[in-house]
Amino acid sequence: MLIFKNKLGFIVVLIFLSSCTSMNITEENVYSDNVKTVEASSESLESIQYNNKAVLTNATVYFEFDKSSLTSRSLQILKSVVEALNENLSVTVTLAGHADERGTREYNLALGQRRAEAVSSYLYLNGISKDRISVKSYGEERPAVTGQNERSYARNRRVEIN
Amino acid sequence: MRKILLILAFSNLLTSELILEITQGTEDPYRVAILKFEGDQKVSNDIDKIIRNNLMRSGEFNLFVNKDLLSLPNNETEVIFNDFRILDIDYLVIGKIAKDGISISVVYEIFDINKGKKIRTSTVYGIPNKNRQLGHYISDGIYEEITGMKGISSTKILYVTENKNFNLIVADADGSNEQILLKSNDPIISPTWSPDSKKVAYVSFETGLAKVFIQDIATGERELAIENSSQVSSPSWSPDGKFLSLTMYQDGNAEIYILNLKNKNLTRLTNHYSIDTESSWSSRGSKILFTSGRSGSPQLYELDLKKSNARPKRLTFEGNYNAKGSYLPNSEGIIFVHRSDSNFQIAMKYFDESFIRPLTDAQMDESPSISPNGNVIVYAITEKGMGLLSGVTLSGVKFRLPAKKGAVREPAWSGFLR
């Protein structure tokens, strides 16, 4: 057994011997899993903001899968939103971006944000002051309709203007 | 172990207990006899059931009970090894339960039949009325002694349920012992554990805007990770627990930052006009994996934190959707969501291989999270419009975890708690 003359070899032999003879003896205490339940107070900012909104600016624009570019149909809708905002200077808008349920939740959150930002840019470029626009995303978490088909997906890829 | 076997069909019961059907286990399972533990009958029955379920779920065991055996030794001196060798049994487990007032302890011994000797004696001290925990610890001890790999029965999973409102839930790895961490009327996504498994971070929409919260599990104390006007999402803890990587939208676009949890300093990691999000750390904390749309479709990239001004390195090239990646615990590869044709499935890629390995084959699989021993992946699926959790082990066992009511999603596996 002791044919190893060098230091390393000697260690190898020792480890080998000890793994042959040792037996595992353990003692342990189980983990006490204390959990405290918390309730999220849902004082949503939205409910406060809705009050001074003109219904005229409520609109929804739709997008292609994994895209945040505005379609010609969307541009038409946004044009009338700009007109309504120009006629009602005290009105502010919230742009809420959404995605369909395909793909990952965080990527869709970012995608919803890009869609809302695309609408925001259009409004800004058409003369609407940035302090009248607030932008947010719900990703895929607040679908307009349920259902696993292209028709439902298309209705969920949207920006809601309120 | 890199062999992924084919997976077939599953049972369809609707309880919150784990739905387990072994469709195909390993080809050469360990043959283990576990005698009914002596002592208090109620405790014995409880832990017997838990140990068996846990070991069977791993898919690596073929278990034998009292009635299958030729002799039933009460202690080491009574063990007749030949009685077990005849049945081709590899290991024998015997145990005793000691109950003293309200305190419980279990001593169990494991014998290697082929070597003809005892290889382990362990004592576990339990908590009254928590026989489940006791059973998990014993099965993890048995699993570790026989396979050489740490067991995950005493680990936990986090997930989100939706049933009118949203709940963030913590449960044992087998889906039992559910406890609610957070109740909310608004969506909760991206829950994740601190490395010591004492805290969780998640994204809540309760303020009307996505925000990252950090919550202490035992005390319920919680705080915003960052207090600013930006949307904040996608938290991931560094392995040393000192930093949280997350996604912020300060300039209107998703970018990844690292937050120093002590002094709240922020370091920006990405700067690109496309989406950068879903960051997660390598096990040594030297690299960050993330999803980026910079190539025109979502793909996974890796950033080396040790190099200054390092450029992100693209890791995925197959298909037009690869996202929500995380490293295997040994950092030899990654798991992620991959789009194949129109289906989203969970896939794995080893760094020394040029191809990806699909692990699942449904249509809408997402949010993969790997067990701390690297052996099991839990993920979310959608079936008939309803979300539920499913799992697959690298040895090919598959299991499912539906809720009693409502949808389940966003699973996240804890670290080792023992």
XYZ file of C-alpha atoms in Angstrom:
580
model
C 0.000 0.000 0.000
C 2.769 2.462 0.798
C 4.396 2.426 -2.599
C 3.826 6.155 -2.902
C 6.994 7.877 -1.806
C 6.034 11.450 -2.430
C 3.915 13.590 -0.173
C 0.931 13.797 -2.518
C 0.733 10.041 -2.910
C 0.788 9.572 0.808
C -2.190 11.891 1.179
C -4.070 9.962 -1.492
C -3.562 6.734 0.421
C -4.736 8.289 3.653
C -7.892 9.635 2.073
C -8.554 6.264 0.514
C -8.142 4.498 3.826
C -10.273 6.968 5.733
C -13.104 6.735 3.208
C -13.094 2.975 3.633
C -13.370 2.983 7.361
C -15.390 6.064 8.218
C -19.093 5.968 8.883
C -21.285 8.980 8.609
C -22.658 10.110 11.971
C -24.831 13.197 11.892
C -27.077 15.151 14.230
C -29.310 17.948 13.072
C -32.298 20.041 14.092
C -35.114 20.635 11.634
C -35.645 24.172 10.322
C -38.598 25.959 11.911
C -40.421 27.542 9.031
C -42.083 30.611 10.453
C -43.964 32.622 7.900
C -45.738 35.926 8.315
C -48.476 36.771 5.831
C -48.601 40.332 4.534
C -51.435 42.085 2.742
C -50.495 44.551 0.010
C -52.409 47.794 0.509
C -53.614 48.487 -2.966
C -53.888 52.266 -2.985
C -53.571 52.468 -6.708
C -52.558 55.803 -8.180
C -54.947 55.232 -11.042
C -58.159 55.761 -9.109
C -57.060 59.260 -8.167
C -56.052 60.191 -11.675
C -59.198 59.076 -13.457
C -61.284 61.965 -12.121
C -60.337 64.781 -14.456
C -60.211 62.737 -17.623
C -62.188 63.575 -20.715
C -63.648 60.441 -22.284
C -62.450 61.762 -25.637
C -58.895 60.684 -24.998
C -59.774 57.078 -24.153
C -58.464 54.852 -26.921
C -56.579 51.621 -27.536
C -53.938 50.935 -30.166
C -52.717 47.467 -31.157
C -49.357 45.921 -32.122
C -47.744 42.983 -33.912
C -46.060 40.138 -31.966
C -42.759 41.246 -30.351
C -43.149 44.661 -32.035
C -43.602 48.153 -30.706
C -43.966 50.026 -34.003
C -47.182 51.959 -34.658
C -49.402 50.707 -37.458
C -51.214 53.068 -39.854
C -54.459 52.280 -38.047
C -52.798 53.257 -34.751
C -51.542 56.538 -36.231
C -55.104 57.418 -37.234
C -56.366 56.795 -33.718
C -53.503 58.726 -32.152
C -54.164 61.677 -34.412
C -57.622 62.065 -32.912
C -56.177 61.612 -29.404
C -53.788 64.525 -30.107
C -56.715 66.649 -31.301
C -58.703 65.856 -28.166
C -55.720 66.695 -25.965
C -55.190 70.006 -27.772
C -58.817 70.919 -27.186
C -58.680 70.026 -23.489
C -55.442 71.439 -22.144
C -56.096 70.418 -18.532
C -56.392 66.761 -19.451
C -53.500 64.370 -18.824
C -53.141 60.829 -20.212
C -51.833 57.541 -18.865
C -50.424 55.141 -21.446
C -50.526 51.530 -20.237
C -48.624 49.067 -22.424
C -49.578 45.382 -22.607
C -48.322 42.198 -24.261
C -49.938 38.882 -25.151
C -49.192 35.884 -22.939
C -46.629 34.274 -25.225
C -43.031 34.679 -24.170
C -41.587 35.427 -20.762
C -43.245 37.762 -18.265
C -40.343 40.117 -17.706
C -39.574 40.433 -21.400
C -43.258 41.175 -21.972
C -43.192 43.799 -19.223
C -40.342 45.512 -21.088
C -42.175 45.087 -24.388
C -45.353 46.690 -22.969
C -43.221 49.581 -21.793
C -41.710 50.036 -25.275
C -45.182 50.084 -26.794
C -46.338 52.730 -24.329
C -43.141 54.710 -24.993
C -43.795 54.529 -28.752
C -47.227 56.099 -28.202
C -45.710 58.644 -25.822
C -43.124 59.652 -28.437
C -45.835 60.153 -31.034
C -47.854 62.397 -28.698
C -44.747 64.376 -27.747
C -43.664 64.826 -31.363
C -47.146 66.145 -32.096
C -46.887 68.846 -29.508
C -48.224 67.251 -26.317
C -46.142 68.260 -23.322
C -44.351 65.415 -21.542
C -45.764 66.422 -18.174
C -49.245 65.566 -19.465
C -48.192 61.992 -20.297
C -47.441 59.158 -17.889
C -46.235 55.798 -19.125
C -46.356 52.337 -17.582
C -46.531 48.673 -18.484
C -48.505 45.707 -17.250
C -46.727 43.246 -19.518
C -48.929 40.181 -19.948
C -50.458 40.483 -16.464
C -53.680 42.318 -17.378
C -55.050 40.710 -20.549
C -58.087 42.369 -22.162
C -59.406 38.975 -23.227
C -58.503 35.390 -22.362
C -57.969 32.553 -24.820
C -55.037 30.811 -26.466
C -55.565 31.879 -30.061
C -54.230 34.525 -32.422
C -57.450 36.550 -32.186
C -57.114 36.898 -28.399
C -53.386 37.525 -28.574
C -53.912 40.351 -31.079
C -56.405 42.083 -28.769
C -53.989 41.850 -25.840
C -50.980 43.425 -27.608
C -52.049 46.979 -26.935
C -51.576 50.367 -25.360
C -54.557 51.704 -23.465
C -54.816 55.460 -23.433
C -56.822 56.857 -20.515
C -25.644 12.801 -15.245
C -26.627 14.103 -18.604
C -29.089 11.575 -19.871
C -32.548 12.961 -20.538
C -35.080 10.227 -21.067
C -38.372 10.518 -22.842
C -41.406 11.476 -20.858
C -44.892 10.111 -21.421
C -48.241 10.802 -19.783
C -49.446 11.838 -16.340
C -52.377 11.457 -14.011
C -54.810 14.299 -13.719
C -55.988 14.573 -10.104
C -56.888 17.965 -8.731
C -55.584 18.395 -5.229
C -52.772 20.563 -3.995
C -50.768 17.520 -2.976
C -48.103 16.765 -5.488
C -49.378 14.771 -8.412
C -46.717 12.226 -8.996
C -46.570 9.591 -11.618
C -43.275 8.111 -12.618
C -43.412 7.691 -16.339
C -39.872 6.593 -16.719
C -37.276 6.447 -13.989
C -33.612 5.617 -14.268
C -32.726 2.316 -15.894
C -30.804 1.105 -12.881
C -32.459 2.384 -9.677
C -31.015 1.861 -6.202
C -32.856 -1.017 -4.504
C -33.503 0.107 -0.954
C -35.422 -1.544 1.901
C -36.868 0.925 4.384
C -38.353 -0.773 7.443
C -41.204 0.883 9.274
C -39.597 3.012 11.997
C -40.216 1.784 15.540
C -41.987 3.927 18.119
C -44.998 6.255 18.083
C -47.353 4.871 15.388
C -48.701 8.217 14.185
C -45.223 9.676 13.750
C -44.002 6.452 12.159
C -46.843 6.414 9.615
C -46.418 10.099 8.795
C -42.693 10.021 8.184
C -42.835 6.670 6.390
C -45.201 8.144 3.813
C -43.124 11.294 3.371
C -39.816 9.428 2.997
C -41.298 7.080 0.412
C -42.872 9.919 -1.613
C -39.692 11.941 -1.565
C -37.437 9.092 -2.643
C -39.850 7.839 -5.293
C -40.171 11.321 -6.765
C -36.438 11.390 -7.423
C -36.987 8.456 -9.790
C -33.743 6.884 -8.656
C -35.077 4.353 -6.149
C -36.878 1.055 -6.113
C -38.240 0.768 -2.569
C -39.022 -2.369 -0.530
C -41.347 -2.505 2.500
C -41.662 -4.888 5.465
C -43.868 -7.402 3.655
C -41.367 -7.755 0.795
C -38.590 -8.870 3.119
C -37.296 -12.084 4.661
C -36.248 -10.639 8.006
C -37.100 -7.476 9.913
C -34.159 -6.501 12.090
C -34.781 -4.126 15.011
C -31.157 -3.159 15.422
C -27.703 -3.609 13.981
C -27.005 -6.959 15.674
C -30.141 -8.495 14.130
C -29.271 -7.593 10.534
C -28.758 -10.729 8.426
C -27.156 -9.372 5.268
C -27.809 -12.519 3.245
C -31.570 -12.107 3.683
C -31.257 -8.865 1.725
C -28.624 -10.034 -0.750
C -30.978 -12.786 -1.903
C -33.491 -10.074 -2.851
C -30.786 -8.103 -4.625
C -31.251 -5.188 -2.229
C -28.444 -2.608 -2.113
C -29.261 -0.710 1.077
C -31.278 -1.169 4.264
C -32.656 1.635 6.441
C -33.951 1.085 9.991
C -35.008 3.721 12.499
C -36.370 4.440 15.963
C -38.615 7.266 17.091
C -38.133 8.666 20.595
C -40.918 10.837 21.951
C -40.355 12.616 25.223
C -43.319 14.818 26.075
C -43.536 17.127 23.081
C -40.013 16.669 21.785
C -39.355 14.106 19.067
C -36.107 12.702 17.813
C -35.441 10.020 15.254
C -32.326 7.886 15.022
C -31.883 6.024 11.746
C -29.191 3.741 10.416
C -28.249 2.892 6.844
C -26.575 -0.415 5.939
C -24.674 -1.161 2.765
C -25.793 -4.722 2.019
C -23.075 -5.489 -0.509
C -20.319 -4.387 1.849
C -22.130 -5.971 4.792
C -21.818 -3.010 7.126
C -23.442 0.072 8.576
C -22.541 3.265 6.725
C -24.524 5.922 8.554
C -26.119 6.711 11.903
C -28.063 9.939 12.113
C -30.206 11.678 14.688
C -32.762 14.305 13.685
C -34.427 16.473 16.332
C -37.914 17.449 15.250
C -40.434 20.121 16.097
C -43.801 18.997 17.574
C -46.528 18.568 14.931
C -44.039 19.045 12.117
C -43.526 15.401 11.226
C -43.366 16.466 7.612
C -40.134 18.375 8.196
C -38.725 15.422 10.099
C -39.526 13.115 7.179
C -37.915 15.506 4.693
C -34.687 15.606 6.706
C -34.518 11.830 6.959
C -35.177 11.327 3.245
C -32.504 13.909 2.402
C -30.052 12.035 4.658
C -30.862 8.712 2.970
C -30.680 10.272 -0.499
C -27.345 11.917 0.197
C -25.761 8.816 1.727
C -26.783 6.575 -1.161
C -26.461 8.848 -4.216
C -23.657 11.098 -3.003
C -25.784 14.104 -4.006
C -27.497 16.451 -1.537
C -31.238 15.884 -1.222
C -33.820 18.588 -1.890
C -36.819 17.326 0.087
C -36.278 19.892 2.823
C -35.991 22.788 0.358
C -38.868 25.149 -0.500
C -40.470 26.653 -3.547
C -42.050 30.064 -4.030
C -44.854 30.613 -6.504
C -47.721 32.924 -7.363
C -51.373 31.897 -7.472
C -54.228 33.794 -9.091
C -57.775 33.191 -7.978
C -59.679 36.482 -7.921
C -56.667 37.986 -6.168
C -52.957 37.224 -6.249
C -50.995 35.348 -3.570
C -47.274 34.828 -3.189
C -46.870 31.402 -1.592
C -44.047 29.420 -0.047
C -44.371 25.626 0.172
C -42.262 22.529 0.722
C -40.586 21.270 -2.443
C -43.329 18.631 -2.781
C -46.033 21.319 -2.825
C -47.378 20.626 0.659
C -47.334 22.950 3.672
C -48.397 26.029 1.690
C -48.100 29.371 3.461
C -49.046 32.784 2.099
C -46.343 35.454 2.082
C -48.307 38.195 0.348
C -51.941 38.756 -0.614
C -52.638 41.390 -3.231
C -55.351 42.584 -5.602
C -52.674 43.289 -8.190
C -50.303 41.001 -10.109
C -47.117 39.644 -8.523
C -44.315 38.343 -10.754
C -40.660 37.280 -10.664
C -40.345 36.048 -7.056
C -36.817 35.040 -6.070
C -34.933 33.927 -2.948
C -32.078 35.541 -1.086
C -29.095 33.143 -0.988
C -29.722 32.383 2.724
C -33.412 31.677 1.911
C -34.578 34.067 4.655
C -35.852 36.785 2.356
C -37.653 37.008 -0.950
C -37.720 39.694 -3.611
C -40.540 40.065 -6.135
C -42.299 42.484 -8.457
C -45.663 43.805 -7.274
C -48.005 46.111 -9.201
C -49.823 47.281 -6.066
C -48.806 50.937 -6.520
C -50.009 50.917 -10.122
C -46.439 50.622 -11.363
C -44.188 47.537 -11.325
C -41.912 47.785 -8.259
C -39.420 45.422 -6.633
C -40.066 44.641 -2.967
C -37.825 42.777 -0.517
C -39.644 40.849 2.210
C -38.429 39.009 5.295
C -40.195 35.625 5.392
C -40.378 35.205 9.167
C -41.240 38.778 10.188
C -43.201 39.924 7.127
C -41.238 43.189 7.072
C -40.911 44.509 3.566
C -39.460 47.462 1.726
C -39.090 48.834 -1.779
C -35.701 47.861 -3.215
C -35.464 51.265 -4.896
C -37.615 54.282 -4.139
C -37.894 56.298 -7.305
C -40.499 57.099 -9.940
C -39.281 54.447 -12.405
C -40.795 51.083 -13.067
C -38.478 48.454 -11.463
C -38.551 44.702 -12.128
C -36.717 41.375 -12.543
C -34.768 41.083 -9.256
C -31.950 38.559 -8.796
C -29.740 38.190 -5.727
C -25.969 37.888 -5.985
C -24.672 34.644 -4.405
C -23.070 36.577 -1.518
C -26.403 38.304 -0.796
C -24.901 41.798 -1.000
C -26.282 42.887 -4.366
C -29.535 42.722 -6.271
C -29.492 42.952 -10.040
C -32.693 44.399 -11.472
C -34.254 46.103 -14.468
C -35.113 49.805 -14.455
C -36.877 51.950 -17.029
C -35.544 55.391 -16.123
C -34.904 56.481 -19.702
C -37.994 54.712 -20.999
C -36.247 51.485 -21.928
C -35.432 48.331 -19.939
C -31.815 48.372 -18.717
C -30.057 46.211 -16.125
C -28.520 47.680 -12.979
C -26.825 46.273 -9.897
C -28.066 47.608 -6.565
C -25.729 47.541 -3.564
C -28.162 46.563 -0.808
C -26.115 48.175 1.940
C -25.519 51.675 0.598
C -28.189 51.570 -2.161
C -25.671 52.594 -4.843
C -26.661 51.678 -8.382
C -24.287 50.517 -11.115
C -25.570 50.433 -14.651
C -24.700 47.231 -16.548
C -26.347 47.642 -19.952
C -26.839 50.574 -22.287
C -28.685 49.679 -25.447
C -31.814 50.987 -27.183
C -33.309 47.463 -27.258
C -34.744 45.559 -24.273
C -32.259 44.259 -21.668
C -33.837 42.369 -18.749
C -34.128 39.033 -16.849
C -30.679 39.163 -15.275
C -29.388 36.297 -13.134
C -26.045 35.555 -11.477
C -23.600 32.715 -11.995
C -23.000 30.596 -8.874
C -19.742 32.403 -8.105
C -21.224 35.814 -8.809
C -18.690 36.674 -11.501
C -21.074 36.629 -14.441
C -24.560 37.902 -15.257
C -26.842 36.171 -17.733
C -29.599 38.282 -19.304
C -32.126 38.531 -22.121
C -31.564 41.160 -24.777
C -33.439 42.108 -27.919
C -30.327 43.686 -29.453
C -30.076 41.138 -32.278
C -33.681 41.814 -33.322
C -35.189 38.971 -31.278
C -34.844 37.991 -27.601
C -31.588 36.079 -27.060
C -29.427 35.240 -24.044
C -26.207 37.112 -23.354
C -23.555 36.851 -20.684
C -21.599 39.679 -19.119
C -18.292 39.058 -17.332
C -18.260 41.291 -14.237
C -14.538 40.805 -13.628
C -13.565 42.507 -16.872
C -13.993 46.249 -17.059
C -15.921 47.446 -20.125
C -16.651 43.849 -21.083
C -19.013 43.423 -24.017
C -21.953 41.060 -23.616
C -21.300 37.686 -25.215
C -24.217 36.096 -27.064
C -24.923 32.521 -25.895
C -27.976 31.398 -27.897
C -28.302 31.218 -31.667
C -31.002 28.611 -32.299
C -34.472 30.013 -32.945
C -35.898 33.501 -32.599
C -36.824 33.440 -28.914
C -34.478 32.434 -26.074
C -35.192 34.175 -22.764
C -35.390 34.020 -18.944
C -32.132 32.143 -18.542
C -30.417 30.939 -15.391
C -27.171 29.113 -14.750
C -26.994 25.499 -13.615
C -25.652 25.366 -10.010
C -22.295 24.074 -11.290
C -22.264 26.827 -13.959
C -21.628 24.213 -16.674
C -24.607 25.423 -18.645
C -27.881 27.326 -18.651
C -31.615 26.622 -18.672
C -34.044 28.973 -20.420
C -37.287 29.390 -22.342
C -36.881 28.496 -26.006
C -39.342 28.983 -28.822
C -39.508 26.098 -31.222
C -41.923 26.667 -34.125
C -44.787 28.323 -32.291
C -44.240 26.482 -28.990
C -42.445 27.805 -25.946
C -40.543 25.084 -24.105
C -37.844 24.747 -21.456
C -34.402 24.005 -22.836
C -30.890 23.501 -21.555
C -27.519 24.215 -23.089
C -24.171 22.984 -21.829
C -21.306 25.346 -22.591
C -19.187 22.549 -24.044
C -21.914 21.598 -26.515
C -22.934 23.489 -29.623
C -26.603 22.473 -29.542
C -29.504 23.003 -27.154
C -31.423 20.234 -25.374
C -35.205 20.649 -25.171
C -36.476 19.416 -21.782
C -40.220 19.851 -22.268
C -42.641 19.585 -25.133
C -45.826 21.497 -24.263
C -46.907 24.763 -25.901
C -46.532 27.435 -23.274
C -43.838 26.426 -20.784
C -42.118 29.211 -18.892
C -40.234 30.375 -15.788
C -37.813 27.465 -15.268
C -36.104 27.268 -11.864
C -33.532 24.629 -10.961
C -33.165 22.832 -7.624
C -30.019 23.665 -5.618
C -28.561 20.195 -6.307
C -29.010 20.806 -10.035
C -31.135 17.708 -10.515
C -34.710 18.977 -10.909
C -36.239 21.827 -12.892
C -39.621 23.221 -11.895
C -41.477 25.382 -14.445
C -44.892 26.795 -15.265
C -47.185 25.339 -17.913
C -50.570 26.337 -19.294
C -53.156 23.649 -19.752
C -56.683 24.369 -20.945
C -56.030 28.022 -20.230
C -55.028 27.310 -16.616
C -51.545 27.746 -15.205
C -49.948 24.985 -13.147
C -46.484 23.887 -12.155
C -44.617 20.969 -13.580
C -41.217 19.491 -12.902
C -38.675 17.338 -14.684
C -35.601 15.646 -13.258
C -32.465 15.103 -15.272
C -33.121 11.369 -14.884
C -36.425 11.758 -16.728
C -39.024 11.772 -13.954
C -41.794 14.273 -14.462
C -44.321 15.545 -11.911
C -47.028 18.177 -11.701
C -48.301 20.519 -9.066
C -51.732 22.039 -9.736
C -53.515 24.215 -7.146
C -56.856 23.402 -5.542
C -58.280 26.516 -7.148
C -57.034 28.997 -9.667
C -53.816 29.318 -11.575
C -50.249 28.701 -10.346
C -47.171 30.243 -11.917
C -43.703 31.753 -11.425
C -41.990 28.999 -9.400
C -38.645 29.705 -7.713
C -36.598 27.085 -5.901
C -34.866 27.946 -2.601
C -31.289 27.102 -1.690
C -30.472 24.306 0.751
C -32.075 24.937 4.152
C -30.260 22.215 6.079
